Amino acid sequence: MDLLSPSVPTPLQRLVNAGTEKAGVQLYIKRDDLIHSMVSGNKWRKLKYNLLDAQARGKGAVLTFGGAYSNHLYATAAAGNALGLKTIGVVRGLELQDKENETLQFCREQGMQLHFVSREEYRQRHSEGYLEEIIARFGNPYLIPEGGTTGLALKGVAEMVFEIEGQLGAMPDFIASAAGTGGTAAGILSAGANALAFSALKGGDFLKEDIHRLSDECRQPGNLTLLTDYHFGGYAKWNSELLAFMQDFRAEYDVLLEQVYTAKMFYGLFDLIQKGFFEAGTTIVAVHTGGLQGLIKA
Ligand SMILES: *Cc1c(COP(=O)(O)O)cnc(C)c1O
């Protein structure tokens, strides 16, 4: 199946600029954006073992949650379609019913059944009682929480870390990633690597606890450094400075970033490097987690 044999290991590329030279750090980009044409980046890593588990349990359908521009809904719809699993997406915002965007249209085209709920109802997405009820309503599908973040997701992300270790011949000092639910950062820690997590949302301090809760059960988790100042106003918010950064990045390295996650991480990382945050000799791998379906057409 195409979906289960995508382009892994993904390439690891060196990034050199005046800042990395001056600081004496070795910076690499892990091209998980090239993993799969539709199920990009960390969403594929996080879905893989969840979907295999759904199949192993004989479930014919999966139900999950996401917002209007959710990369996770997009990936789940495509993956489910490829694997012959029915998908149900619970979408935040009743108002979207009448003005579906391209992400939601894509989900529908892939056969996902969309179920719109109020913001109030969406807030209950982690409550056990609510989950029991909604699962019963849809005929008992396999449940995948928002962002695909589960223990099985960590296993998929850990595979990426071991790819990096193999490609470099050693574990880097840090693996950087953008954080939404923190599942990717937790997966990095679970493989024993040190994670640099850049919150894509405002007030991202809560992520620390979530990431530790997810990764603490692992044998020898690495250390977490959480950066919360590079959110550009909040989740899915950005400004012209960030867009200019994305353009420069593309011109310099021929790599596209998007404005919700990966541009914020690289902006923050370059800023830290320039400010002398890392000792000379430090090796950093920054994960391009994908998400290019959400790139604004500016
Ligand atoms: C979902 C997503 C993230 C955030 O991953 P979490 O595991 O939820 O922290 C980062 N980058 C991209 C491109 C994403 O789609």
PDB file of C-alpha atoms and ligand atoms in Angstrom:
ATOM      1  CA  MET A   1       0.000   0.000   0.000  1.00  0.00           C
ATOM      2  CA  ASP A   2       1.393   3.323  -1.110  1.00  0.00           C
ATOM      3  CA  LEU A   3       0.477   4.970   2.156  1.00  0.00           C
ATOM      4  CA  LEU A   4       2.400   2.542   4.285  1.00  0.00           C
ATOM      5  CA  SER A   5       5.503   2.623   2.119  1.00  0.00           C
ATOM      6  CA  PRO A   6       6.034   6.322   1.589  1.00  0.00           C
ATOM      7  CA  SER A   7       9.361   8.030   0.986  1.00  0.00           C
ATOM      8  CA  VAL A   8      11.212   7.127   4.171  1.00  0.00           C
ATOM      9  CA  PRO A   9      13.861   7.697   5.286  1.00  0.00           C
ATOM     10  CA  THR A  10      13.299  11.321   4.323  1.00  0.00           C
ATOM     11  CA  PRO A  11      16.372  13.363   3.336  1.00  0.00           C
ATOM     12  CA  LEU A  12      18.498  15.175   5.900  1.00  0.00           C
ATOM     13  CA  GLN A  13      20.051  18.348   4.504  1.00  0.00           C
ATOM     14  CA  ARG A  14      22.614  20.734   5.919  1.00  0.00           C
ATOM     15  CA  LEU A  15      21.627  24.407   6.218  1.00  0.00           C
ATOM     16  CA  VAL A  16      24.444  26.930   6.322  1.00  0.00           C
ATOM     17  CA  ASN A  17      24.120  30.690   6.684  1.00  0.00           C
ATOM     18  CA  ALA A  18      26.036  33.581   8.226  1.00  0.00           C
ATOM     19  CA  GLY A  19      24.350  32.946  11.590  1.00  0.00           C
ATOM     20  CA  THR A  20      25.239  29.247  11.818  1.00  0.00           C
ATOM     21  CA  GLU A  21      28.818  29.976  10.700  1.00  0.00           C
ATOM     22  CA  LYS A  22      29.291  32.692  13.294  1.00  0.00           C
ATOM     23  CA  ALA A  23      27.790  30.600  16.104  1.00  0.00           C
ATOM     24  CA  GLY A  24      29.677  27.486  15.029  1.00  0.00           C
ATOM     25  CA  VAL A  25      26.538  25.323  15.062  1.00  0.00           C
ATOM     26  CA  GLN A  26      25.687  22.561  12.618  1.00  0.00           C
ATOM     27  CA  LEU A  27      22.116  22.859  11.462  1.00  0.00           C
ATOM     28  CA  TYR A  28      20.189  20.290   9.442  1.00  0.00           C
ATOM     29  CA  ILE A  29      16.659  20.100   8.116  1.00  0.00           C
ATOM     30  CA  LYS A  30      14.824  16.779   8.206  1.00  0.00           C
ATOM     31  CA  ARG A  31      12.599  16.793   5.143  1.00  0.00           C
ATOM     32  CA  ASP A  32       9.491  15.107   6.503  1.00  0.00           C
ATOM     33  CA  ASP A  33       7.529  17.428   4.228  1.00  0.00           C
ATOM     34  CA  LEU A  34       8.528  15.016   1.436  1.00  0.00           C
ATOM     35  CA  ILE A  35       7.025  11.973   3.136  1.00  0.00           C
ATOM     36  CA  HIS A  36       3.843  11.685   1.159  1.00  0.00           C
ATOM     37  CA  SER A  37       1.985  13.900  -1.253  1.00  0.00           C
ATOM     38  CA  MET A  38      -1.122  14.167   0.888  1.00  0.00           C
ATOM     39  CA  VAL A  39      -0.364  12.764   4.325  1.00  0.00           C
ATOM     40  CA  SER A  40       2.543  15.022   5.022  1.00  0.00           C
ATOM     41  CA  GLY A  41       5.093  15.204   7.737  1.00  0.00           C
ATOM     42  CA  ASN A  42       4.413  14.518  11.333  1.00  0.00           C
ATOM     43  CA  LYS A  43       0.788  13.638  10.643  1.00  0.00           C
ATOM     44  CA  TRP A  44       1.878  10.535   8.761  1.00  0.00           C
ATOM     45  CA  ARG A  45       4.338   9.657  11.532  1.00  0.00           C
ATOM     46  CA  LYS A  46       1.604  10.076  14.119  1.00  0.00           C
ATOM     47  CA  LEU A  47      -1.159   8.298  12.212  1.00  0.00           C
ATOM     48  CA  LYS A  48       0.775   5.250  11.073  1.00  0.00           C
ATOM     49  CA  TYR A  49       0.502   3.064  14.172  1.00  0.00           C
ATOM     50  CA  ASN A  50      -2.925   4.390  15.098  1.00  0.00           C
ATOM     51  CA  LEU A  51      -4.318   3.291  11.738  1.00  0.00           C
ATOM     52  CA  LEU A  52      -2.553  -0.065  11.882  1.00  0.00           C
ATOM     53  CA  ASP A  53      -4.082  -0.534  15.330  1.00  0.00           C
ATOM     54  CA  ALA A  54      -7.526   0.346  13.999  1.00  0.00           C
ATOM     55  CA  GLN A  55      -7.106  -2.277  11.276  1.00  0.00           C
ATOM     56  CA  ALA A  56      -5.761  -4.866  13.713  1.00  0.00           C
ATOM     57  CA  ARG A  57      -8.833  -4.336  15.870  1.00  0.00           C
ATOM     58  CA  GLY A  58     -11.045  -4.875  12.878  1.00  0.00           C
ATOM     59  CA  LYS A  59     -12.448  -1.359  12.946  1.00  0.00           C
ATOM     60  CA  GLY A  60     -13.947  -0.220   9.681  1.00  0.00           C
ATOM     61  CA  ALA A  61     -14.009   3.454  10.606  1.00  0.00           C
ATOM     62  CA  VAL A  62     -12.051   6.065  12.538  1.00  0.00           C
ATOM     63  CA  LEU A  63     -13.366   9.212  14.170  1.00  0.00           C
ATOM     64  CA  THR A  64     -11.214  12.221  14.935  1.00  0.00           C
ATOM     65  CA  PHE A  65     -11.298  15.946  15.675  1.00  0.00           C
ATOM     66  CA  GLY A  66      -9.974  19.114  14.095  1.00  0.00           C
ATOM     67  CA  GLY A  67     -10.448  22.774  13.219  1.00  0.00           C
ATOM     68  CA  ALA A  68     -11.308  24.318   9.866  1.00  0.00           C
ATOM     69  CA  TYR A  69      -7.738  24.209   8.530  1.00  0.00           C
ATOM     70  CA  SER A  70      -6.621  21.059  10.286  1.00  0.00           C
ATOM     71  CA  ASN A  71      -3.670  19.265   8.710  1.00  0.00           C
ATOM     72  CA  HIS A  72      -4.648  16.320  10.849  1.00  0.00           C
ATOM     73  CA  LEU A  73      -8.164  16.021   9.400  1.00  0.00           C
ATOM     74  CA  TYR A  74      -6.664  16.361   5.932  1.00  0.00           C
ATOM     75  CA  ALA A  75      -4.135  13.607   6.555  1.00  0.00           C
ATOM     76  CA  THR A  76      -6.640  11.312   8.257  1.00  0.00           C
ATOM     77  CA  ALA A  77      -9.092  11.659   5.381  1.00  0.00           C
ATOM     78  CA  ALA A  78      -6.419  10.808   2.798  1.00  0.00           C
ATOM     79  CA  ALA A  79      -4.930   7.975   4.830  1.00  0.00           C
ATOM     80  CA  GLY A  80      -8.308   6.458   5.617  1.00  0.00           C
ATOM     81  CA  ASN A  81      -9.249   6.575   1.961  1.00  0.00           C
ATOM     82  CA  ALA A  82      -6.018   4.866   0.928  1.00  0.00           C
ATOM     83  CA  LEU A  83      -6.473   2.134   3.521  1.00  0.00           C
ATOM     84  CA  GLY A  84     -10.161   1.569   2.915  1.00  0.00           C
ATOM     85  CA  LEU A  85     -11.162   2.894   6.330  1.00  0.00           C
ATOM     86  CA  LYS A  86     -14.211   5.072   6.682  1.00  0.00           C
ATOM     87  CA  THR A  87     -13.390   8.410   8.329  1.00  0.00           C
ATOM     88  CA  ILE A  88     -15.513  10.763  10.392  1.00  0.00           C
ATOM     89  CA  GLY A  89     -14.219  14.245  11.184  1.00  0.00           C
ATOM     90  CA  VAL A  90     -15.705  16.213  14.065  1.00  0.00           C
ATOM     91  CA  VAL A  91     -15.099  19.834  13.060  1.00  0.00           C
ATOM     92  CA  ARG A  92     -14.945  22.841  15.375  1.00  0.00           C
ATOM     93  CA  GLY A  93     -17.446  25.555  14.408  1.00  0.00           C
ATOM     94  CA  LEU A  94     -21.076  25.196  13.333  1.00  0.00           C
ATOM     95  CA  GLU A  95     -20.711  28.245  11.097  1.00  0.00           C
ATOM     96  CA  LEU A  96     -18.407  26.283   8.757  1.00  0.00           C
ATOM     97  CA  GLN A  97     -21.292  24.202   7.560  1.00  0.00           C
ATOM     98  CA  ASP A  98     -22.240  26.860   5.031  1.00  0.00           C
ATOM     99  CA  LYS A  99     -18.749  27.987   4.021  1.00  0.00           C
ATOM    100  CA  GLU A 100     -16.503  25.026   3.626  1.00  0.00           C
ATOM    101  CA  ASN A 101     -12.897  25.836   2.765  1.00  0.00           C
ATOM    102  CA  GLU A 102     -10.464  23.883   0.604  1.00  0.00           C
ATOM    103  CA  THR A 103      -9.227  21.746   3.472  1.00  0.00           C
ATOM    104  CA  LEU A 104     -12.723  20.569   4.339  1.00  0.00           C
ATOM    105  CA  GLN A 105     -13.630  20.072   0.682  1.00  0.00           C
ATOM    106  CA  PHE A 106     -10.577  17.890   0.268  1.00  0.00           C
ATOM    107  CA  CYS A 107     -11.611  15.849   3.317  1.00  0.00           C
ATOM    108  CA  ARG A 108     -15.043  15.320   1.812  1.00  0.00           C
ATOM    109  CA  GLU A 109     -13.556  14.330  -1.543  1.00  0.00           C
ATOM    110  CA  GLN A 110     -11.530  11.700   0.261  1.00  0.00           C
ATOM    111  CA  GLY A 111     -14.760  10.319   1.644  1.00  0.00           C
ATOM    112  CA  MET A 112     -14.635  11.803   5.128  1.00  0.00           C
ATOM    113  CA  GLN A 113     -17.970  12.376   6.786  1.00  0.00           C
ATOM    114  CA  LEU A 114     -17.889  15.833   8.372  1.00  0.00           C
ATOM    115  CA  HIS A 115     -19.785  16.492  11.566  1.00  0.00           C
ATOM    116  CA  PHE A 116     -19.822  20.156  12.595  1.00  0.00           C
ATOM    117  CA  VAL A 117     -20.161  21.029  16.265  1.00  0.00           C
ATOM    118  CA  SER A 118     -20.282  24.266  18.243  1.00  0.00           C
ATOM    119  CA  ARG A 119     -17.112  25.553  19.870  1.00  0.00           C
ATOM    120  CA  GLU A 120     -18.721  24.725  23.180  1.00  0.00           C
ATOM    121  CA  GLU A 121     -19.263  21.094  22.249  1.00  0.00           C
ATOM    122  CA  TYR A 122     -15.776  20.893  20.714  1.00  0.00           C
ATOM    123  CA  ARG A 123     -14.281  21.836  24.072  1.00  0.00           C
ATOM    124  CA  GLN A 124     -15.505  18.510  25.436  1.00  0.00           C
ATOM    125  CA  ARG A 125     -13.317  16.566  23.010  1.00  0.00           C
ATOM    126  CA  HIS A 126     -11.186  15.085  25.780  1.00  0.00           C
ATOM    127  CA  SER A 127     -14.010  14.297  28.184  1.00  0.00           C
ATOM    128  CA  GLU A 128     -14.677  10.577  28.572  1.00  0.00           C
ATOM    129  CA  GLY A 129     -18.438  10.837  28.812  1.00  0.00           C
ATOM    130  CA  TYR A 130     -18.652  12.920  25.682  1.00  0.00           C
ATOM    131  CA  LEU A 131     -16.377  10.586  23.747  1.00  0.00           C
ATOM    132  CA  GLU A 132     -18.439   7.556  24.711  1.00  0.00           C
ATOM    133  CA  GLU A 133     -21.547   9.297  23.534  1.00  0.00           C
ATOM    134  CA  ILE A 134     -20.182  10.439  20.193  1.00  0.00           C
ATOM    135  CA  ILE A 135     -18.617   7.089  19.447  1.00  0.00           C
ATOM    136  CA  ALA A 136     -21.902   5.342  20.162  1.00  0.00           C
ATOM    137  CA  ARG A 137     -23.650   7.799  17.857  1.00  0.00           C
ATOM    138  CA  PHE A 138     -21.367   6.886  14.948  1.00  0.00           C
ATOM    139  CA  GLY A 139     -21.441   3.115  15.347  1.00  0.00           C
ATOM    140  CA  ASN A 140     -18.355   2.618  17.496  1.00  0.00           C
ATOM    141  CA  PRO A 141     -15.468   3.756  15.264  1.00  0.00           C
ATOM    142  CA  TYR A 142     -11.808   3.767  16.300  1.00  0.00           C
ATOM    143  CA  LEU A 143     -11.106   7.007  18.151  1.00  0.00           C
ATOM    144  CA  ILE A 144      -8.099   9.171  17.360  1.00  0.00           C
ATOM    145  CA  PRO A 145      -7.832  12.353  19.434  1.00  0.00           C
ATOM    146  CA  GLU A 146      -7.154  15.805  17.995  1.00  0.00           C
ATOM    147  CA  GLY A 147      -3.798  16.054  16.249  1.00  0.00           C
ATOM    148  CA  GLY A 148      -3.473  12.251  16.280  1.00  0.00           C
ATOM    149  CA  THR A 149      -1.548  12.530  19.523  1.00  0.00           C
ATOM    150  CA  THR A 150      -1.555   9.163  21.313  1.00  0.00           C
ATOM    151  CA  GLY A 151       0.993   6.727  22.718  1.00  0.00           C
ATOM    152  CA  LEU A 152       1.036   5.012  19.325  1.00  0.00           C
ATOM    153  CA  ALA A 153       1.834   8.361  17.684  1.00  0.00           C
ATOM    154  CA  LEU A 154       4.984   8.614  19.783  1.00  0.00           C
ATOM    155  CA  LYS A 155       6.190   5.332  18.334  1.00  0.00           C
ATOM    156  CA  GLY A 156       5.865   6.677  14.791  1.00  0.00           C
ATOM    157  CA  VAL A 157       7.701   9.899  15.646  1.00  0.00           C
ATOM    158  CA  ALA A 158      10.445   7.925  17.389  1.00  0.00           C
ATOM    159  CA  GLU A 159      11.096   6.153  14.083  1.00  0.00           C
ATOM    160  CA  MET A 160      11.914   9.522  12.567  1.00  0.00           C
ATOM    161  CA  VAL A 161      14.403  10.186  15.361  1.00  0.00           C
ATOM    162  CA  PHE A 162      16.144   6.875  14.722  1.00  0.00           C
ATOM    163  CA  GLU A 163      16.301   7.727  11.025  1.00  0.00           C
ATOM    164  CA  ILE A 164      18.103  10.951  11.955  1.00  0.00           C
ATOM    165  CA  GLU A 165      20.476   9.104  14.261  1.00  0.00           C
ATOM    166  CA  GLY A 166      21.307   6.693  11.457  1.00  0.00           C
ATOM    167  CA  GLN A 167      21.790   9.454   8.905  1.00  0.00           C
ATOM    168  CA  LEU A 168      24.089  11.502  11.148  1.00  0.00           C
ATOM    169  CA  GLY A 169      25.847   8.520  12.674  1.00  0.00           C
ATOM    170  CA  ALA A 170      25.001   9.914  16.133  1.00  0.00           C
ATOM    171  CA  MET A 171      22.124  11.541  17.969  1.00  0.00           C
ATOM    172  CA  PRO A 172      22.165  15.341  17.449  1.00  0.00           C
ATOM    173  CA  ASP A 173      22.267  17.605  20.507  1.00  0.00           C
ATOM    174  CA  PHE A 174      18.759  18.868  19.754  1.00  0.00           C
ATOM    175  CA  ILE A 175      15.850  18.007  17.514  1.00  0.00           C
ATOM    176  CA  ALA A 176      13.638  21.034  16.903  1.00  0.00           C
ATOM    177  CA  SER A 177       9.970  20.914  15.947  1.00  0.00           C
ATOM    178  CA  ALA A 178       6.914  23.142  15.919  1.00  0.00           C
ATOM    179  CA  ALA A 179       4.374  22.271  18.605  1.00  0.00           C
ATOM    180  CA  GLY A 180       0.592  22.282  18.462  1.00  0.00           C
ATOM    181  CA  THR A 181      -0.529  19.468  20.760  1.00  0.00           C
ATOM    182  CA  GLY A 182       3.059  18.550  21.657  1.00  0.00           C
ATOM    183  CA  GLY A 183       2.783  14.985  20.364  1.00  0.00           C
ATOM    184  CA  THR A 184       5.716  15.369  18.009  1.00  0.00           C
ATOM    185  CA  ALA A 185       7.952  16.825  20.725  1.00  0.00           C
ATOM    186  CA  ALA A 186       6.895  14.006  23.065  1.00  0.00           C
ATOM    187  CA  GLY A 187       7.786  11.468  20.389  1.00  0.00           C
ATOM    188  CA  ILE A 188      11.236  13.020  20.016  1.00  0.00           C
ATOM    189  CA  LEU A 189      11.765  12.779  23.785  1.00  0.00           C
ATOM    190  CA  SER A 190      10.467   9.221  23.831  1.00  0.00           C
ATOM    191  CA  ALA A 191      13.323   8.204  21.532  1.00  0.00           C
ATOM    192  CA  GLY A 192      15.831   9.616  24.035  1.00  0.00           C
ATOM    193  CA  ALA A 193      16.643  12.784  22.072  1.00  0.00           C
ATOM    194  CA  ASN A 194      16.536  16.340  23.427  1.00  0.00           C
ATOM    195  CA  ALA A 195      13.587  18.278  22.023  1.00  0.00           C
ATOM    196  CA  LEU A 196      13.416  21.982  21.219  1.00  0.00           C
ATOM    197  CA  ALA A 197       9.697  22.648  20.900  1.00  0.00           C
ATOM    198  CA  PHE A 198       8.463  25.924  19.399  1.00  0.00           C
ATOM    199  CA  SER A 199       4.887  26.642  20.399  1.00  0.00           C
ATOM    200  CA  ALA A 200       2.747  27.658  17.429  1.00  0.00           C
ATOM    201  CA  LEU A 201       0.138  29.000  19.834  1.00  0.00           C
ATOM    202  CA  LYS A 202       0.035  31.862  22.271  1.00  0.00           C
ATOM    203  CA  GLY A 203       0.345  30.981  25.958  1.00  0.00           C
ATOM    204  CA  GLY A 204       2.020  27.695  25.056  1.00  0.00           C
ATOM    205  CA  ASP A 205       3.337  27.067  28.577  1.00  0.00           C
ATOM    206  CA  PHE A 206       0.684  24.414  29.133  1.00  0.00           C
ATOM    207  CA  LEU A 207       2.468  22.328  26.508  1.00  0.00           C
ATOM    208  CA  LYS A 208       5.244  21.529  28.966  1.00  0.00           C
ATOM    209  CA  GLU A 209       2.928  19.490  31.157  1.00  0.00           C
ATOM    210  CA  ASP A 210       1.214  17.830  28.193  1.00  0.00           C
ATOM    211  CA  ILE A 211       4.516  16.850  26.606  1.00  0.00           C
ATOM    212  CA  HIS A 212       5.860  15.452  29.874  1.00  0.00           C
ATOM    213  CA  ARG A 213       2.640  13.549  30.547  1.00  0.00           C
ATOM    214  CA  LEU A 214       2.969  11.893  27.144  1.00  0.00           C
ATOM    215  CA  SER A 215       6.666  11.103  27.270  1.00  0.00           C
ATOM    216  CA  ASP A 216       7.365  10.406  30.942  1.00  0.00           C
ATOM    217  CA  GLU A 217       6.293   6.795  30.675  1.00  0.00           C
ATOM    218  CA  CYS A 218       9.040   6.138  28.159  1.00  0.00           C
ATOM    219  CA  ARG A 219      12.217   4.518  29.305  1.00  0.00           C
ATOM    220  CA  GLN A 220      14.773   7.300  29.088  1.00  0.00           C
ATOM    221  CA  PRO A 221      13.154  10.428  27.723  1.00  0.00           C
ATOM    222  CA  GLY A 222      15.413  13.275  26.612  1.00  0.00           C
ATOM    223  CA  ASN A 223      15.252  16.834  27.921  1.00  0.00           C
ATOM    224  CA  LEU A 224      12.648  19.297  26.804  1.00  0.00           C
ATOM    225  CA  THR A 225      13.315  22.960  25.988  1.00  0.00           C
ATOM    226  CA  LEU A 226      10.031  24.755  25.253  1.00  0.00           C
ATOM    227  CA  LEU A 227      10.068  28.102  23.429  1.00  0.00           C
ATOM    228  CA  THR A 228       6.837  30.090  23.756  1.00  0.00           C
ATOM    229  CA  ASP A 229       7.755  33.505  22.331  1.00  0.00           C
ATOM    230  CA  TYR A 230       7.587  32.787  18.609  1.00  0.00           C
ATOM    231  CA  HIS A 231       3.822  32.456  18.155  1.00  0.00           C
ATOM    232  CA  PHE A 232       3.340  35.675  16.109  1.00  0.00           C
ATOM    233  CA  GLY A 233       0.119  36.540  17.894  1.00  0.00           C
ATOM    234  CA  GLY A 234      -1.362  33.069  18.263  1.00  0.00           C
ATOM    235  CA  TYR A 235      -2.365  29.920  16.455  1.00  0.00           C
ATOM    236  CA  ALA A 236      -2.738  30.476  12.683  1.00  0.00           C
ATOM    237  CA  LYS A 237      -1.811  34.154  13.105  1.00  0.00           C
ATOM    238  CA  TRP A 238       1.110  35.690  11.250  1.00  0.00           C
ATOM    239  CA  ASN A 239       2.448  39.010   9.991  1.00  0.00           C
ATOM    240  CA  SER A 240       4.368  40.369   7.030  1.00  0.00           C
ATOM    241  CA  GLU A 241       7.693  39.744   8.768  1.00  0.00           C
ATOM    242  CA  LEU A 242       6.953  36.032   8.923  1.00  0.00           C
ATOM    243  CA  LEU A 243       5.865  35.937   5.275  1.00  0.00           C
ATOM    244  CA  ALA A 244       9.049  37.763   4.272  1.00  0.00           C
ATOM    245  CA  PHE A 245      11.036  35.204   6.262  1.00  0.00           C
ATOM    246  CA  MET A 246       9.325  32.380   4.357  1.00  0.00           C
ATOM    247  CA  GLN A 247      10.225  34.015   1.045  1.00  0.00           C
ATOM    248  CA  ASP A 248      13.846  34.483   2.050  1.00  0.00           C
ATOM    249  CA  PHE A 249      14.013  30.888   3.239  1.00  0.00           C
ATOM    250  CA  ARG A 250      12.703  29.666  -0.093  1.00  0.00           C
ATOM    251  CA  ALA A 251      15.130  31.835  -2.049  1.00  0.00           C
ATOM    252  CA  GLU A 252      18.079  30.698   0.060  1.00  0.00           C
ATOM    253  CA  TYR A 253      17.371  26.954   0.398  1.00  0.00           C
ATOM    254  CA  ASP A 254      14.683  26.183  -2.178  1.00  0.00           C
ATOM    255  CA  VAL A 255      12.433  24.862   0.603  1.00  0.00           C
ATOM    256  CA  LEU A 256       8.838  25.963   1.152  1.00  0.00           C
ATOM    257  CA  LEU A 257       7.650  26.603   4.697  1.00  0.00           C
ATOM    258  CA  GLU A 258       4.094  27.387   5.792  1.00  0.00           C
ATOM    259  CA  GLN A 259       2.992  30.159   8.119  1.00  0.00           C
ATOM    260  CA  VAL A 260       1.204  28.152  10.843  1.00  0.00           C
ATOM    261  CA  TYR A 261       4.000  25.943  12.164  1.00  0.00           C
ATOM    262  CA  THR A 262       7.259  25.491  10.301  1.00  0.00           C
ATOM    263  CA  ALA A 263       8.028  29.149   9.501  1.00  0.00           C
ATOM    264  CA  LYS A 264       7.567  30.080  13.168  1.00  0.00           C
ATOM    265  CA  MET A 265       9.950  27.331  14.239  1.00  0.00           C
ATOM    266  CA  PHE A 266      12.679  28.286  11.767  1.00  0.00           C
ATOM    267  CA  TYR A 267      12.265  31.976  12.540  1.00  0.00           C
ATOM    268  CA  GLY A 268      12.672  31.214  16.242  1.00  0.00           C
ATOM    269  CA  LEU A 269      15.561  28.849  15.680  1.00  0.00           C
ATOM    270  CA  PHE A 270      17.501  31.346  13.542  1.00  0.00           C
ATOM    271  CA  ASP A 271      16.833  34.010  16.167  1.00  0.00           C
ATOM    272  CA  LEU A 272      18.180  31.802  18.980  1.00  0.00           C
ATOM    273  CA  ILE A 273      21.249  30.877  16.937  1.00  0.00           C
ATOM    274  CA  GLN A 274      21.942  34.520  16.236  1.00  0.00           C
ATOM    275  CA  LYS A 275      21.501  35.415  19.922  1.00  0.00           C
ATOM    276  CA  GLY A 276      24.123  32.888  20.995  1.00  0.00           C
ATOM    277  CA  PHE A 277      21.671  30.465  22.636  1.00  0.00           C
ATOM    278  CA  PHE A 278      23.722  27.452  21.483  1.00  0.00           C
ATOM    279  CA  GLU A 279      27.340  26.656  22.297  1.00  0.00           C
ATOM    280  CA  ALA A 280      29.770  26.333  19.415  1.00  0.00           C
ATOM    281  CA  GLY A 281      29.851  22.740  18.188  1.00  0.00           C
ATOM    282  CA  THR A 282      26.152  22.118  18.843  1.00  0.00           C
ATOM    283  CA  THR A 283      24.326  19.961  16.297  1.00  0.00           C
ATOM    284  CA  ILE A 284      20.666  20.730  15.680  1.00  0.00           C
ATOM    285  CA  VAL A 285      18.210  18.940  13.420  1.00  0.00           C
ATOM    286  CA  ALA A 286      15.047  20.933  12.656  1.00  0.00           C
ATOM    287  CA  VAL A 287      12.119  18.863  11.447  1.00  0.00           C
ATOM    288  CA  HIS A 288      10.140  20.150   8.491  1.00  0.00           C
ATOM    289  CA  THR A 289       6.867  18.689   9.717  1.00  0.00           C
ATOM    290  CA  GLY A 290       5.086  19.435   6.430  1.00  0.00           C
ATOM    291  CA  GLY A 291       1.686  21.091   6.500  1.00  0.00           C
ATOM    292  CA  LEU A 292       2.097  22.639   3.073  1.00  0.00           C
ATOM    293  CA  GLN A 293      -1.542  22.029   2.205  1.00  0.00           C
ATOM    294  CA  GLY A 294      -2.223  24.962   4.548  1.00  0.00           C
ATOM    295  CA  LEU A 295       0.199  27.339   2.867  1.00  0.00           C
ATOM    296  CA  ILE A 296      -1.527  30.641   2.236  1.00  0.00           C
ATOM    297  CA  LYS A 297      -1.657  31.622  -1.372  1.00  0.00           C
ATOM    298  CA  ALA A 298      -0.205  35.063  -0.859  1.00  0.00           C
TER     299      ALA A 298
HETATM  300  C1  LIG B   1       0.190  19.338  13.438  1.00  0.00           C
HETATM  301  C2  LIG B   1       1.447  19.975  13.046  1.00  0.00           C
HETATM  302  C3  LIG B   1       2.443  20.318  13.983  1.00  0.00           C
HETATM  303  C4  LIG B   1       2.241  20.155  15.462  1.00  0.00           C
HETATM  304  O1  LIG B   1       2.420  18.841  15.885  1.00  0.00           O
HETATM  305  P1  LIG B   1       2.020  18.390  17.356  1.00  0.00           P
HETATM  306  O2  LIG B   1       2.437  16.995  17.419  1.00  0.00           O
HETATM  307  O3  LIG B   1       0.522  18.547  17.452  1.00  0.00           O
HETATM  308  O4  LIG B   1       2.692  19.281  18.333  1.00  0.00           O
HETATM  309  C5  LIG B   1       3.626  20.853  13.523  1.00  0.00           C
HETATM  310  N1  LIG B   1       3.826  21.083  12.207  1.00  0.00           N
HETATM  311  C6  LIG B   1       2.885  20.784  11.280  1.00  0.00           C
HETATM  312  C7  LIG B   1       3.167  21.084   9.855  1.00  0.00           C
HETATM  313  C8  LIG B   1       1.675  20.222  11.663  1.00  0.00           C
HETATM  314  O5  LIG B   1       0.743  19.938  10.735  1.00  0.00           O
END
